[in-house]
mmCIF file of C-alpha atoms in Angstrom:
data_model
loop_
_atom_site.group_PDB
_atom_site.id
_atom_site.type_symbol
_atom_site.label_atom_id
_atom_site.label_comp_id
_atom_site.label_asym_id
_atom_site.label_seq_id
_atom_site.Cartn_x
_atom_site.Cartn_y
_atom_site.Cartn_z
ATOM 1 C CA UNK C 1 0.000 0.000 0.000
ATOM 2 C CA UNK C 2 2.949 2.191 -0.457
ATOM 3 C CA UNK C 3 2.933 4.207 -3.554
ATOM 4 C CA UNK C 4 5.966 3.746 -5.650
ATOM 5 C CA UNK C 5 8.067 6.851 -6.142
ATOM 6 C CA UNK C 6 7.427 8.974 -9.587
ATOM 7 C CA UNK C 7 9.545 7.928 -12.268
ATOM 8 C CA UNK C 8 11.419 11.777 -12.309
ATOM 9 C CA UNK C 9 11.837 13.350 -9.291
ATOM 10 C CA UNK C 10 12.484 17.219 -9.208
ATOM 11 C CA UNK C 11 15.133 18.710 -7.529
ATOM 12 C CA UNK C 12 14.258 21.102 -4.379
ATOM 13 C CA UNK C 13 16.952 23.685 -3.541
ATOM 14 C CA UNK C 14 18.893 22.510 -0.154
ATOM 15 C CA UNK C 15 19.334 24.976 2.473
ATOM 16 C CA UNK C 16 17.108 27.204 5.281
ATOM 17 C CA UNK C 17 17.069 30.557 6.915
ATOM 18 C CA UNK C 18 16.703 28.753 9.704
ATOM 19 C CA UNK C 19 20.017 27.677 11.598
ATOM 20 C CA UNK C 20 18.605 26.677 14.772
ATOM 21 C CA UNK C 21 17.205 23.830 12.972
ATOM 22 C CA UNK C 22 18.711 20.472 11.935
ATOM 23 C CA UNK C 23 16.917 19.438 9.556
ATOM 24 C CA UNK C 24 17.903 22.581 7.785
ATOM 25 C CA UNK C 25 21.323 21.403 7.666
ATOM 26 C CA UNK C 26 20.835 18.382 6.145
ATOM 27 C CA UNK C 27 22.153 18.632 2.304
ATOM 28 C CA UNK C 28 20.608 16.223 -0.105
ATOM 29 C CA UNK C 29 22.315 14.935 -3.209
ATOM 30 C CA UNK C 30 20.185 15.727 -5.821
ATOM 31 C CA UNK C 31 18.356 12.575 -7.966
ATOM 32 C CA UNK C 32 19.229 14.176 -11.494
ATOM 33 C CA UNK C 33 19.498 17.618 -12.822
ATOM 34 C CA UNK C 34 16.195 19.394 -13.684
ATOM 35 C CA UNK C 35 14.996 19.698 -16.958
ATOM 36 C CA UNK C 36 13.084 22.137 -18.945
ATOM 37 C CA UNK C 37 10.024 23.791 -17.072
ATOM 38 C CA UNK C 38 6.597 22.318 -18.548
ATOM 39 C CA UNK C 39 2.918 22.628 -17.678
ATOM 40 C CA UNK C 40 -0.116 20.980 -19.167
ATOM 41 C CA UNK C 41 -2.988 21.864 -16.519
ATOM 42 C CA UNK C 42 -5.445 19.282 -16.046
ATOM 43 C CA UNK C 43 -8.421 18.519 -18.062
ATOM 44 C CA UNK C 44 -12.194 19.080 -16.342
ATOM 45 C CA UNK C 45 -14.797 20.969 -15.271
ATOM 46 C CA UNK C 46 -14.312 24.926 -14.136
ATOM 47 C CA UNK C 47 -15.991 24.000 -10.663
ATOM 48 C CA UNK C 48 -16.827 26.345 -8.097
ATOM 49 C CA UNK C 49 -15.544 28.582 -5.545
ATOM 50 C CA UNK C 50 -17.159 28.214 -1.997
ATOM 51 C CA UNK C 51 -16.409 31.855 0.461
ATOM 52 C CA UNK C 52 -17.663 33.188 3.861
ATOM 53 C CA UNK C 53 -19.120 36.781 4.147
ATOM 54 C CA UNK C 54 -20.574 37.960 7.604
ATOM 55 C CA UNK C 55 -23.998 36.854 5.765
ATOM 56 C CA UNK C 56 -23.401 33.617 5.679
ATOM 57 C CA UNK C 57 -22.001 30.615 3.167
ATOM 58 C CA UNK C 58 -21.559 31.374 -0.594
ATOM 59 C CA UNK C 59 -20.602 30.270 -3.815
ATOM 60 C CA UNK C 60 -19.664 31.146 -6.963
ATOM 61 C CA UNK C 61 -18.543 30.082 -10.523
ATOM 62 C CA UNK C 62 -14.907 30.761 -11.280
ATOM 63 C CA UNK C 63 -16.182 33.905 -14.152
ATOM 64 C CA UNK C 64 -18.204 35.729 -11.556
ATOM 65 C CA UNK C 65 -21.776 34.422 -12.876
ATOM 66 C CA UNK C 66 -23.947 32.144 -10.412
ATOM 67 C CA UNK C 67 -23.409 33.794 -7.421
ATOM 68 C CA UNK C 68 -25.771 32.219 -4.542
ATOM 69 C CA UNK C 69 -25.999 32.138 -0.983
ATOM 70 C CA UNK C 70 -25.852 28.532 0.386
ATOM 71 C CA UNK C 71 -26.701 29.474 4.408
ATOM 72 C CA UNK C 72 -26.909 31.792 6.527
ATOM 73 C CA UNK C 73 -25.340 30.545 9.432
ATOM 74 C CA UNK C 74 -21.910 32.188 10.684
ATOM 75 C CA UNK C 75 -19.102 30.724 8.955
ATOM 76 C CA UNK C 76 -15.697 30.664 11.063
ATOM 77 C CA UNK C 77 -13.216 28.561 9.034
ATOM 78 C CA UNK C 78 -12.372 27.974 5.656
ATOM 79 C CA UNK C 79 -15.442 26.419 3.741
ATOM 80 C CA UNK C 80 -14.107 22.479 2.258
ATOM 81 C CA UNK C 81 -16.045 20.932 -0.556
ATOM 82 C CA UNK C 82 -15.647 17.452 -0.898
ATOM 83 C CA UNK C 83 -13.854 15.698 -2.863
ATOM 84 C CA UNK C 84 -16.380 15.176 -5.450
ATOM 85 C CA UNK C 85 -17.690 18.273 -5.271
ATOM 86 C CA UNK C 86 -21.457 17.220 -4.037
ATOM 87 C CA UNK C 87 -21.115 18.843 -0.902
ATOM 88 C CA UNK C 88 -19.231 21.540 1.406
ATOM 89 C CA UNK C 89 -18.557 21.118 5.297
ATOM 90 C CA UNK C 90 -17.133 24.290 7.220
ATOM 91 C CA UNK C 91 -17.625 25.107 11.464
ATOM 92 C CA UNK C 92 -20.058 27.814 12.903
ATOM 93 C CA UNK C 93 -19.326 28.576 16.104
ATOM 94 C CA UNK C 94 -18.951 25.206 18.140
ATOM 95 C CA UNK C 95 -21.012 23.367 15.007
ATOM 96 C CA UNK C 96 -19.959 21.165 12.187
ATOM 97 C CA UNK C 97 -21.945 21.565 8.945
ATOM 98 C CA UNK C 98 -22.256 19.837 5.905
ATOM 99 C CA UNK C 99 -24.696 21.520 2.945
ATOM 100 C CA UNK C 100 -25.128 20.692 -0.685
ATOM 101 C CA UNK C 101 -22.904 22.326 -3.214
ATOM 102 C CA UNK C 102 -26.050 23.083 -5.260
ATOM 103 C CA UNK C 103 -28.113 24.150 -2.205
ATOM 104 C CA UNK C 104 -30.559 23.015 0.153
ATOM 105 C CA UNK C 105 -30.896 22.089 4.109
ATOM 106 C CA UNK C 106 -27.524 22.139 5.791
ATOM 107 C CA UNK C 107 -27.029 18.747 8.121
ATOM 108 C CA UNK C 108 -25.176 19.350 11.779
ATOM 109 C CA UNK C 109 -22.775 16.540 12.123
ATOM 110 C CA UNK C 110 -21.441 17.187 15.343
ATOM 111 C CA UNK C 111 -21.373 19.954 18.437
ATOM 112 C CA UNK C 112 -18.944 20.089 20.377
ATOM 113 C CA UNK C 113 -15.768 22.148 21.774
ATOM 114 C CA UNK C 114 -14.527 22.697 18.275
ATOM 115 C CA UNK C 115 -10.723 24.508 17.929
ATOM 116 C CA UNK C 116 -10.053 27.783 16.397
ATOM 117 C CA UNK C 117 -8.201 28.172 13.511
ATOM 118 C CA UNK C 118 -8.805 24.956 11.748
ATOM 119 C CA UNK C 119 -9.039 23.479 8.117
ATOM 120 C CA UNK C 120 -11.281 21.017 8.431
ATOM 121 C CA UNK C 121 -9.974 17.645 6.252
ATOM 122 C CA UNK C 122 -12.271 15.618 3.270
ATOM 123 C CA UNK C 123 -10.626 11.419 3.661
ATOM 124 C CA UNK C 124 -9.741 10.433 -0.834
ATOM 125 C CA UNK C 125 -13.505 8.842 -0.959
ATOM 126 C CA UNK C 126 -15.713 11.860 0.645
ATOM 127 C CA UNK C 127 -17.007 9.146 3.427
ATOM 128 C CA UNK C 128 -15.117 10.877 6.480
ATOM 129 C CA UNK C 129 -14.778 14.540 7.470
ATOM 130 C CA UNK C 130 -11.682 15.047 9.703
ATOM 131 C CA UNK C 131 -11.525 18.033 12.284
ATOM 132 C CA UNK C 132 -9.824 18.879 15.976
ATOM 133 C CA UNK C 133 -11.582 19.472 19.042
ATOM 134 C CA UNK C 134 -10.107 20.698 22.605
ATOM 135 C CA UNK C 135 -9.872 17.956 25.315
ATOM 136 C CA UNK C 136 -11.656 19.936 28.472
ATOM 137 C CA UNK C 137 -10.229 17.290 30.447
ATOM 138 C CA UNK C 138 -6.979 17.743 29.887
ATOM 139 C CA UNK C 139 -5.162 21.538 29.871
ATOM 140 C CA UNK C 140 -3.487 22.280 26.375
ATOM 141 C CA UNK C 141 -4.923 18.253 25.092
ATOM 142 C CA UNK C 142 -6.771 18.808 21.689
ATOM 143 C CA UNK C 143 -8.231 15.813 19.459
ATOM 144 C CA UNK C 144 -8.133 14.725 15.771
ATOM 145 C CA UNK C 145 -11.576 13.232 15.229
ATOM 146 C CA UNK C 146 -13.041 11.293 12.024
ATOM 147 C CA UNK C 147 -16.727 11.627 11.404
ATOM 148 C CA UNK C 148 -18.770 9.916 8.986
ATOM 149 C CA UNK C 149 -20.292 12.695 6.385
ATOM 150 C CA UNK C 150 -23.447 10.939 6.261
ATOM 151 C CA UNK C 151 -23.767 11.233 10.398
ATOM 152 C CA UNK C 152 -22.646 8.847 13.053
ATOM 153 C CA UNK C 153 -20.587 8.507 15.695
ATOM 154 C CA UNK C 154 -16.974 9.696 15.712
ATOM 155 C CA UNK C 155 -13.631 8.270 15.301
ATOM 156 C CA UNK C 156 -10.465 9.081 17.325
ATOM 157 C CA UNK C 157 -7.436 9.743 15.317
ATOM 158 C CA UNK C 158 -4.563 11.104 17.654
ATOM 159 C CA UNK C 159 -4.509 13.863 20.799
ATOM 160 C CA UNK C 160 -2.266 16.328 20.470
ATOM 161 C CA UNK C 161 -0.508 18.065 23.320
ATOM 162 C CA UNK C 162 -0.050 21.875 22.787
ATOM 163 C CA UNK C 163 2.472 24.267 25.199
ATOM 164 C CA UNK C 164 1.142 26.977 26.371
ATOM 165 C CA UNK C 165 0.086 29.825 23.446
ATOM 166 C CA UNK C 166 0.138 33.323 24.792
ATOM 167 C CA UNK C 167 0.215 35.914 21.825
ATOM 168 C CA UNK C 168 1.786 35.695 18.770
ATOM 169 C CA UNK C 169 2.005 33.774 15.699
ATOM 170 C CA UNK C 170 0.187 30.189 15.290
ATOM 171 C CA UNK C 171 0.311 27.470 12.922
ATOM 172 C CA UNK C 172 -2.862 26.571 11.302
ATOM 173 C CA UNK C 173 -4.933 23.477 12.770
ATOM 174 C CA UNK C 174 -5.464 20.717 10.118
ATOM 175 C CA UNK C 175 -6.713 16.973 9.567
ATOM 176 C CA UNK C 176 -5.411 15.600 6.069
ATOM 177 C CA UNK C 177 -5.541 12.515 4.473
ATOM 178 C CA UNK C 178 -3.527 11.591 1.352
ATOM 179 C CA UNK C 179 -4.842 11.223 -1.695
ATOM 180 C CA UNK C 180 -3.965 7.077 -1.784
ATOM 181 C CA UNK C 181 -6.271 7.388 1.531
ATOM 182 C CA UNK C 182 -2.607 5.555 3.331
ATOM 183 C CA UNK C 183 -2.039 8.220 5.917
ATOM 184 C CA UNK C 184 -3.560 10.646 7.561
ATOM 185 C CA UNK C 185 -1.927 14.022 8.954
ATOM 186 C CA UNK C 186 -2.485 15.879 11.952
ATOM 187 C CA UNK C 187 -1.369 19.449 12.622
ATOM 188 C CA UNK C 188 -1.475 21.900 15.338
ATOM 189 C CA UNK C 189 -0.442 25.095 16.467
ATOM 190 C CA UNK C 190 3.054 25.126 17.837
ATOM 191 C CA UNK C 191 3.806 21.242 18.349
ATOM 192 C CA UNK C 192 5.418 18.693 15.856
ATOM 193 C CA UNK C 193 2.918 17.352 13.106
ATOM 194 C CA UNK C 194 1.761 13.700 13.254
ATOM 195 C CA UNK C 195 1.748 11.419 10.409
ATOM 196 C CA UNK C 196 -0.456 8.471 10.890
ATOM 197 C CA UNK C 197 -0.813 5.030 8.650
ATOM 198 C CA UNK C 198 -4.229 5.152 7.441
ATOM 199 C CA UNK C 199 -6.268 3.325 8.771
ATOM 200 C CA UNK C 200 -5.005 3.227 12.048
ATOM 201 C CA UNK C 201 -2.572 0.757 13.767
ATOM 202 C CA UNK C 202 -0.698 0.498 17.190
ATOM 203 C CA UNK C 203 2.157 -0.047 15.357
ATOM 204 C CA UNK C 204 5.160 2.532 16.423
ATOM 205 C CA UNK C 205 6.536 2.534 13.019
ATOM 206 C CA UNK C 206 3.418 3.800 11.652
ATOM 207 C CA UNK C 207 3.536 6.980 13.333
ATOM 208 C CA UNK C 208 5.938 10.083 12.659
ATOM 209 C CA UNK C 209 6.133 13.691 14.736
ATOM 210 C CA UNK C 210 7.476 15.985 11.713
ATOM 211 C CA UNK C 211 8.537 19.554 13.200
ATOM 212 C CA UNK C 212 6.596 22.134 11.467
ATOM 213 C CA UNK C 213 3.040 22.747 10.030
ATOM 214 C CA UNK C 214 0.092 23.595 7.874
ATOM 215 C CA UNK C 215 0.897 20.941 5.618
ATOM 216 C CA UNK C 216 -0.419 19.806 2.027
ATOM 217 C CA UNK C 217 -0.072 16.575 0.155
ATOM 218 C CA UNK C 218 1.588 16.420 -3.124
ATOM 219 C CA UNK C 219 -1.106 14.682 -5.339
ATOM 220 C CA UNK C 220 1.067 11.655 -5.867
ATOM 221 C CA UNK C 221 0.513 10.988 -1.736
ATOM 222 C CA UNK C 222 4.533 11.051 -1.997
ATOM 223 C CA UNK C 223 5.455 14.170 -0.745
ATOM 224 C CA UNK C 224 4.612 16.838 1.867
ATOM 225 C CA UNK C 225 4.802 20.432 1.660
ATOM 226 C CA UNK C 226 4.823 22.457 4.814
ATOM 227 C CA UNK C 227 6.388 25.780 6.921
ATOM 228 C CA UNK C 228 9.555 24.588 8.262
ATOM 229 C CA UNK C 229 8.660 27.372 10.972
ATOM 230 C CA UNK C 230 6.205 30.306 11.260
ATOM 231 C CA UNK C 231 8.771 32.811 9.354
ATOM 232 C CA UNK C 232 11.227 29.774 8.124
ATOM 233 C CA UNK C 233 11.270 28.238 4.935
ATOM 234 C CA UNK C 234 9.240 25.905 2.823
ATOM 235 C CA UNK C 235 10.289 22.166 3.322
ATOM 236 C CA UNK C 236 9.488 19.105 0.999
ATOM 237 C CA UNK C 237 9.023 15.895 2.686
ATOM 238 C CA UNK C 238 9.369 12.692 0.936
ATOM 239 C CA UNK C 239 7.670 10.557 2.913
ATOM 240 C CA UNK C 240 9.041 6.953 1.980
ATOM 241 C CA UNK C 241 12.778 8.423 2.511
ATOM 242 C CA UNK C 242 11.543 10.201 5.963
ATOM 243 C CA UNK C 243 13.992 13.252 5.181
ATOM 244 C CA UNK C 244 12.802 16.733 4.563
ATOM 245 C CA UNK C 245 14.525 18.960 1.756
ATOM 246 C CA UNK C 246 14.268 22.846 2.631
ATOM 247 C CA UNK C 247 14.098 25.077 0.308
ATOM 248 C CA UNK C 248 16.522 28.015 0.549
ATOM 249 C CA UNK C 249 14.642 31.433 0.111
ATOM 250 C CA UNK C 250 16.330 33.825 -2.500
ATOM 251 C CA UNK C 251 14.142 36.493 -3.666
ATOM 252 C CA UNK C 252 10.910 35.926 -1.559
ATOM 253 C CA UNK C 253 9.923 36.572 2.066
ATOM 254 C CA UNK C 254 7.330 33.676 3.915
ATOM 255 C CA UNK C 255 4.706 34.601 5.615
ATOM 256 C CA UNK C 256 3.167 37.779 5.853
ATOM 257 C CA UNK C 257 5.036 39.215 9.025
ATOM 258 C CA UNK C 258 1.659 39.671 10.158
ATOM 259 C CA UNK C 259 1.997 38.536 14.251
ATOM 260 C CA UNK C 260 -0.440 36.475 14.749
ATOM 261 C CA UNK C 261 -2.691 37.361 11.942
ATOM 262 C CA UNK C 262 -1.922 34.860 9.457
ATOM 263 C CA UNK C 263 1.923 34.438 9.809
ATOM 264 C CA UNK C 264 2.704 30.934 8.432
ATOM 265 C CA UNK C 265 3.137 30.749 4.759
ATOM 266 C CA UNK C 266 0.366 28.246 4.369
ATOM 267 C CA UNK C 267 1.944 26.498 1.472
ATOM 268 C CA UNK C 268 -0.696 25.098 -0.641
ATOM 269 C CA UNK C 269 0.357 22.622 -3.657
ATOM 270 C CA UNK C 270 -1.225 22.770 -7.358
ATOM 271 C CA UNK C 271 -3.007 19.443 -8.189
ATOM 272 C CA UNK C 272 -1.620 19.348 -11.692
ATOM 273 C CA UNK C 273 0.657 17.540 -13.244
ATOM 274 C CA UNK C 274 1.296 14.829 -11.327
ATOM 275 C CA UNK C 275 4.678 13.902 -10.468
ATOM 276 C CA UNK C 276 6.497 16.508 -12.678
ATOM 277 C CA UNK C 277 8.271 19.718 -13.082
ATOM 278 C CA UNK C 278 5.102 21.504 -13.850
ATOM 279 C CA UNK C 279 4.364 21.123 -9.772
ATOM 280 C CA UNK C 280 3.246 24.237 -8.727
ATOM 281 C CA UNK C 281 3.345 25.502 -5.212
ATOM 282 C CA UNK C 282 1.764 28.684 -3.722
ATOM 283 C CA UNK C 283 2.112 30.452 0.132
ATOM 284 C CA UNK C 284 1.589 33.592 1.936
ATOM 285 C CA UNK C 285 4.375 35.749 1.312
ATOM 286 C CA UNK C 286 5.124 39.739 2.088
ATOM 287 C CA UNK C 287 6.500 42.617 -0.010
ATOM 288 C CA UNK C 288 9.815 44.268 1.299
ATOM 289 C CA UNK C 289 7.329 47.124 3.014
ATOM 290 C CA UNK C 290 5.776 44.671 5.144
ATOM 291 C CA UNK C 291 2.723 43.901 2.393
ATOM 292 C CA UNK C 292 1.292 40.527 2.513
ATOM 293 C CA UNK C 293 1.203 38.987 -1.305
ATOM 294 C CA UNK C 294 0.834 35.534 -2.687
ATOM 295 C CA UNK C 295 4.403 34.042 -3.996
ATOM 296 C CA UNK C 296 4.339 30.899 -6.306
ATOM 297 C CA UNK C 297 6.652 28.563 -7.068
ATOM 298 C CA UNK C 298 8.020 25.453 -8.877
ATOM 299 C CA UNK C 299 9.103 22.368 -7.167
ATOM 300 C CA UNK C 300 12.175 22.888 -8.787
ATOM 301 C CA UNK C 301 12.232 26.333 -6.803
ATOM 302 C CA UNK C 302 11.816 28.151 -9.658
ATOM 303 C CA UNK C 303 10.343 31.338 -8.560
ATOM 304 C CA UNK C 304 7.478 33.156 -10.651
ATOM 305 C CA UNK C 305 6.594 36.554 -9.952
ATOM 306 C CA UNK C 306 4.783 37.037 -7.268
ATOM 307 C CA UNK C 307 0.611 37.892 -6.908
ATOM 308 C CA UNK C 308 0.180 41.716 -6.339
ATOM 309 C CA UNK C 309 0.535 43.181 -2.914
ATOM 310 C CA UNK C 310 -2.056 42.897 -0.694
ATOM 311 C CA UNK C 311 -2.827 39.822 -1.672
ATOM 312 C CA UNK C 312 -3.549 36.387 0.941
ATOM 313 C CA UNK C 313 -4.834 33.171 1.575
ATOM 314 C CA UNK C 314 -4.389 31.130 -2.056
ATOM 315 C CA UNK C 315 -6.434 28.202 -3.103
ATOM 316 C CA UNK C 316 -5.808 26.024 -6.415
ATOM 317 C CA UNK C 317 -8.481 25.316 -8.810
ATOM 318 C CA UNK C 318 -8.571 21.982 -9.877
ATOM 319 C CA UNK C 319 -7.166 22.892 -13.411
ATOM 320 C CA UNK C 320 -3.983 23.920 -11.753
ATOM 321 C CA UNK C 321 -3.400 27.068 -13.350
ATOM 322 C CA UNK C 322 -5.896 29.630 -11.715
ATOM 323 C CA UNK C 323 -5.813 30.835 -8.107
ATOM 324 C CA UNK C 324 -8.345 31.924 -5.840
ATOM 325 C CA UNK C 325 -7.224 34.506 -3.286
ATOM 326 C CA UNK C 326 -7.893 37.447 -0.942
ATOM 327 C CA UNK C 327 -7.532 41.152 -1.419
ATOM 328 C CA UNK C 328 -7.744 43.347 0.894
ATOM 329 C CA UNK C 329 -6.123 45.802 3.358
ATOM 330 C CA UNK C 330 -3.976 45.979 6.829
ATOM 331 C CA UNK C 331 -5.725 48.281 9.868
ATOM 332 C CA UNK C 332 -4.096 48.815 13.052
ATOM 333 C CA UNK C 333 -4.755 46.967 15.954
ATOM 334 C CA UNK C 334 -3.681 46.683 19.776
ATOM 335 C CA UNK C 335 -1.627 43.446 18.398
ATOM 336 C CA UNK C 336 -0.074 44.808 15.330
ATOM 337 C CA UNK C 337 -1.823 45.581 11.404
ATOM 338 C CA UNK C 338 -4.331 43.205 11.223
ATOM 339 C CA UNK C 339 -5.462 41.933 7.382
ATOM 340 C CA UNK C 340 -8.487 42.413 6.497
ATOM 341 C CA UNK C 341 -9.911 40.923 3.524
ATOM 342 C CA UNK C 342 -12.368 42.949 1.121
ATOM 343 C CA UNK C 343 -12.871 40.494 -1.742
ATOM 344 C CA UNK C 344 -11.816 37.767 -3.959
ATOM 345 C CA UNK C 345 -9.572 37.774 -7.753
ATOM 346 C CA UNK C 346 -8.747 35.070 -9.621
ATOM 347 C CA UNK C 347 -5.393 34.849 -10.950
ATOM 348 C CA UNK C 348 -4.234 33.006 -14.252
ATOM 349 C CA UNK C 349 -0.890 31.974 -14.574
ATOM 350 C CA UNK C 350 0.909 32.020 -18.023
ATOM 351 C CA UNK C 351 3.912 30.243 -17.307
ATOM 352 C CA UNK C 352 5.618 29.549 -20.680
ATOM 353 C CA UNK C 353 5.648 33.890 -19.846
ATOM 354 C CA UNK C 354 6.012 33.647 -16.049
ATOM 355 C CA UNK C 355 3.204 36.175 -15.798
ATOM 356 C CA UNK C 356 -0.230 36.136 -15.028
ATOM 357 C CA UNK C 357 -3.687 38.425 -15.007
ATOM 358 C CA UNK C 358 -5.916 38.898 -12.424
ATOM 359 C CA UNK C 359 -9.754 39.154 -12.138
ATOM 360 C CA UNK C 360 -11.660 40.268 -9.702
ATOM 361 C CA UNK C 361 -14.574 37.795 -8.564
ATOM 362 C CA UNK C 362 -16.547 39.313 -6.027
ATOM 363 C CA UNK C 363 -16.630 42.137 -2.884
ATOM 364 C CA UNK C 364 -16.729 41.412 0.381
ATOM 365 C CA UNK C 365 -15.472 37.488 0.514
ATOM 366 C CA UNK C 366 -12.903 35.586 2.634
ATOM 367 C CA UNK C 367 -11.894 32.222 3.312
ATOM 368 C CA UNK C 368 -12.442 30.830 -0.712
ATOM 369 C CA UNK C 369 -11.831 27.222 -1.260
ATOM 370 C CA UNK C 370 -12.054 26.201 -5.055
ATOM 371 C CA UNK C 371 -13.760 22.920 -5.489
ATOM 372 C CA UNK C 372 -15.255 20.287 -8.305
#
């Protein structure tokens, strides 16, 4: 159940800001030089774009048209459609949701003590619906939990011990499967993330703590892509090899240098191309005056240009060569600017020209997720 490695791998650039941390250190001998860039996007349907507004859940086709309002209850994470696009889950206050991508009755899986800041996770098949929850029983002890989509009871995954968070910068909390459905990946705020054999086993060789977090799978289930720290760079993580390959940053800044508003770079990887140097990857990033902006890059670490400034929070469409993200603007704050996000553009990469054009979508959205 291990998925062979891709017949070409890509090279990723050794090296870290970081010097504090080992695996930064580590210099890999690359598997063959890399050849010509290359993208062929994939082939199928536009989709649509799910977004929160203080009205409620939306959505939206990728050219503006079909805009609808799927519920009106508060939406306080980052809407997920499922993997086949039928339905979207997201978390209103201490509620789990599910609703119909084409509208209708929204379905309350769960209540409970749900955690903040959290990207709720879809298993391959669409069957489970992963998510984190605090442990009242236990100071600083949160849960990964697995819930059927079509209601039940749910599964335990792994607990999680957090230190103590105070103010200041957070990683995003996250439950991710692969796409193979073999592991499953838990992250939280400021502790280690935990890779877990899927489905689970008591085996100690089929878990992994991996410093770092807000994590995304490569779409070959190979690889992981991740923030080596909250202002540290991007790291690759082969997962059969267990080694991690940073990537040295040359001409971008990671993260948004934001405090606790959105720091992490919140790498999110392009589902196209599978297993080649067309393997896109975009993260939060800032201008050299302190603007947050989208960067993109190749797994290669060939850098494109970067989105405009004030730009945040990217999301792939299935295609692979649009993007989804924020605009908006910073505001002052008792804990530093704060972002604040006015609408949503879509951007179009033209990467035989390593440019792109942006489009704006709609006013007065945040939190877009790009689904089938």
């Amino acid at each position: 159940d291990v998925p062979k490695p891709p017949p070409e791998l890509p090279t990723a650039t050794p090296g870290s800001q970081n010097p504090e941390n080992e695996a930064s250190r580590l210099i890999l001998t690359p598997v063959r030089s890399v050849p010509e860039r290359g993208f062929t996007p994939l082939a199928g349907p536009p989709g649509h774009i799910y977004f929160a507004r203080s009205s409620g859940l939306w959505r939206v086709s990728p050219d503006g048209s079909g805009e609808i309002q799927l519920s009106t209850l508060p939406v306080n994470s980052t809407p997920q459609p499922a993997p086949d696009g039928r339905t979207v889950a997201w978390v209103s206050g201490q509620d789990l949701y599910v609703i119909p991508s084409a509208g209708g009755s929204p379905t309350k899986l769960m209540s409970g003590d749900l955690a903040e800041r959290q990207r709720l996770g879809w298993s391959p098949d669409g069957s489970l619906l992963g998510y984190i929850a605090y442990d009242k029983t236990t100071v600083g002890s949160e849960k990964a939990w697995a819930i059927p989509a079509a209601g039940g009871k749910p599964t335990p995954i792994t607990t999680m011990n957090a230190s103590a968070l105070g103010r200041g910068p957070v990683f995003e909390r996250s439950v991710g499967w692969s796409p193979d459905a073999n592991w499953v990946l838990v992250s939280e705020v400021n502790t280690p993330m935990r890779l877990l054999r899927w489905p689970l086993t008591n085996r100690p060789e089929d878990r992994l703590d991996i410093p770092g977090g807000e994590p995304d799978w490569s779409p070959d289930s190979r690889t992981l892509l991740y923030s080596e720290t909250l202002t540290g760079a991007l790291v690759l993580y082969d997962v059969i090899e267990a080694g991690p390959t940073p990537f040295r940053n040359d001409k971008h800044y990671l993260g948004t240098g934001l405090s606790e508003y959105a720091e992490g770079p919140g790498p999110r990887w392009s589902p196209a191309s599978l297993g080649s140097d067309g393997d896109l990857m975009a993260y939060r990033s800032h201008t050299p005056q302190g603007e947050p902006q989208v960067g993109i890059r190749e797994r290669d670490g060939h850098e494109l240009p970067s989105l405009p400034a004030f730009t945040n929070n990217p999301s792939w469409a299935p295609s692979g060569d649009r993007l989804v993200v924020e605009t908006g603007n910073l505001t002052g704050d008792p804990l530093g600017p704060k972002w604040v996000p006015t609408g949503l553009s879509i951007a179009t990469l033209e990467l035989s020209e390593d440019t792109f054009t942006m489009t704006t979508l709609v006013k007065n959205g945040q939190w877009a997720a790009w689904g089938r």
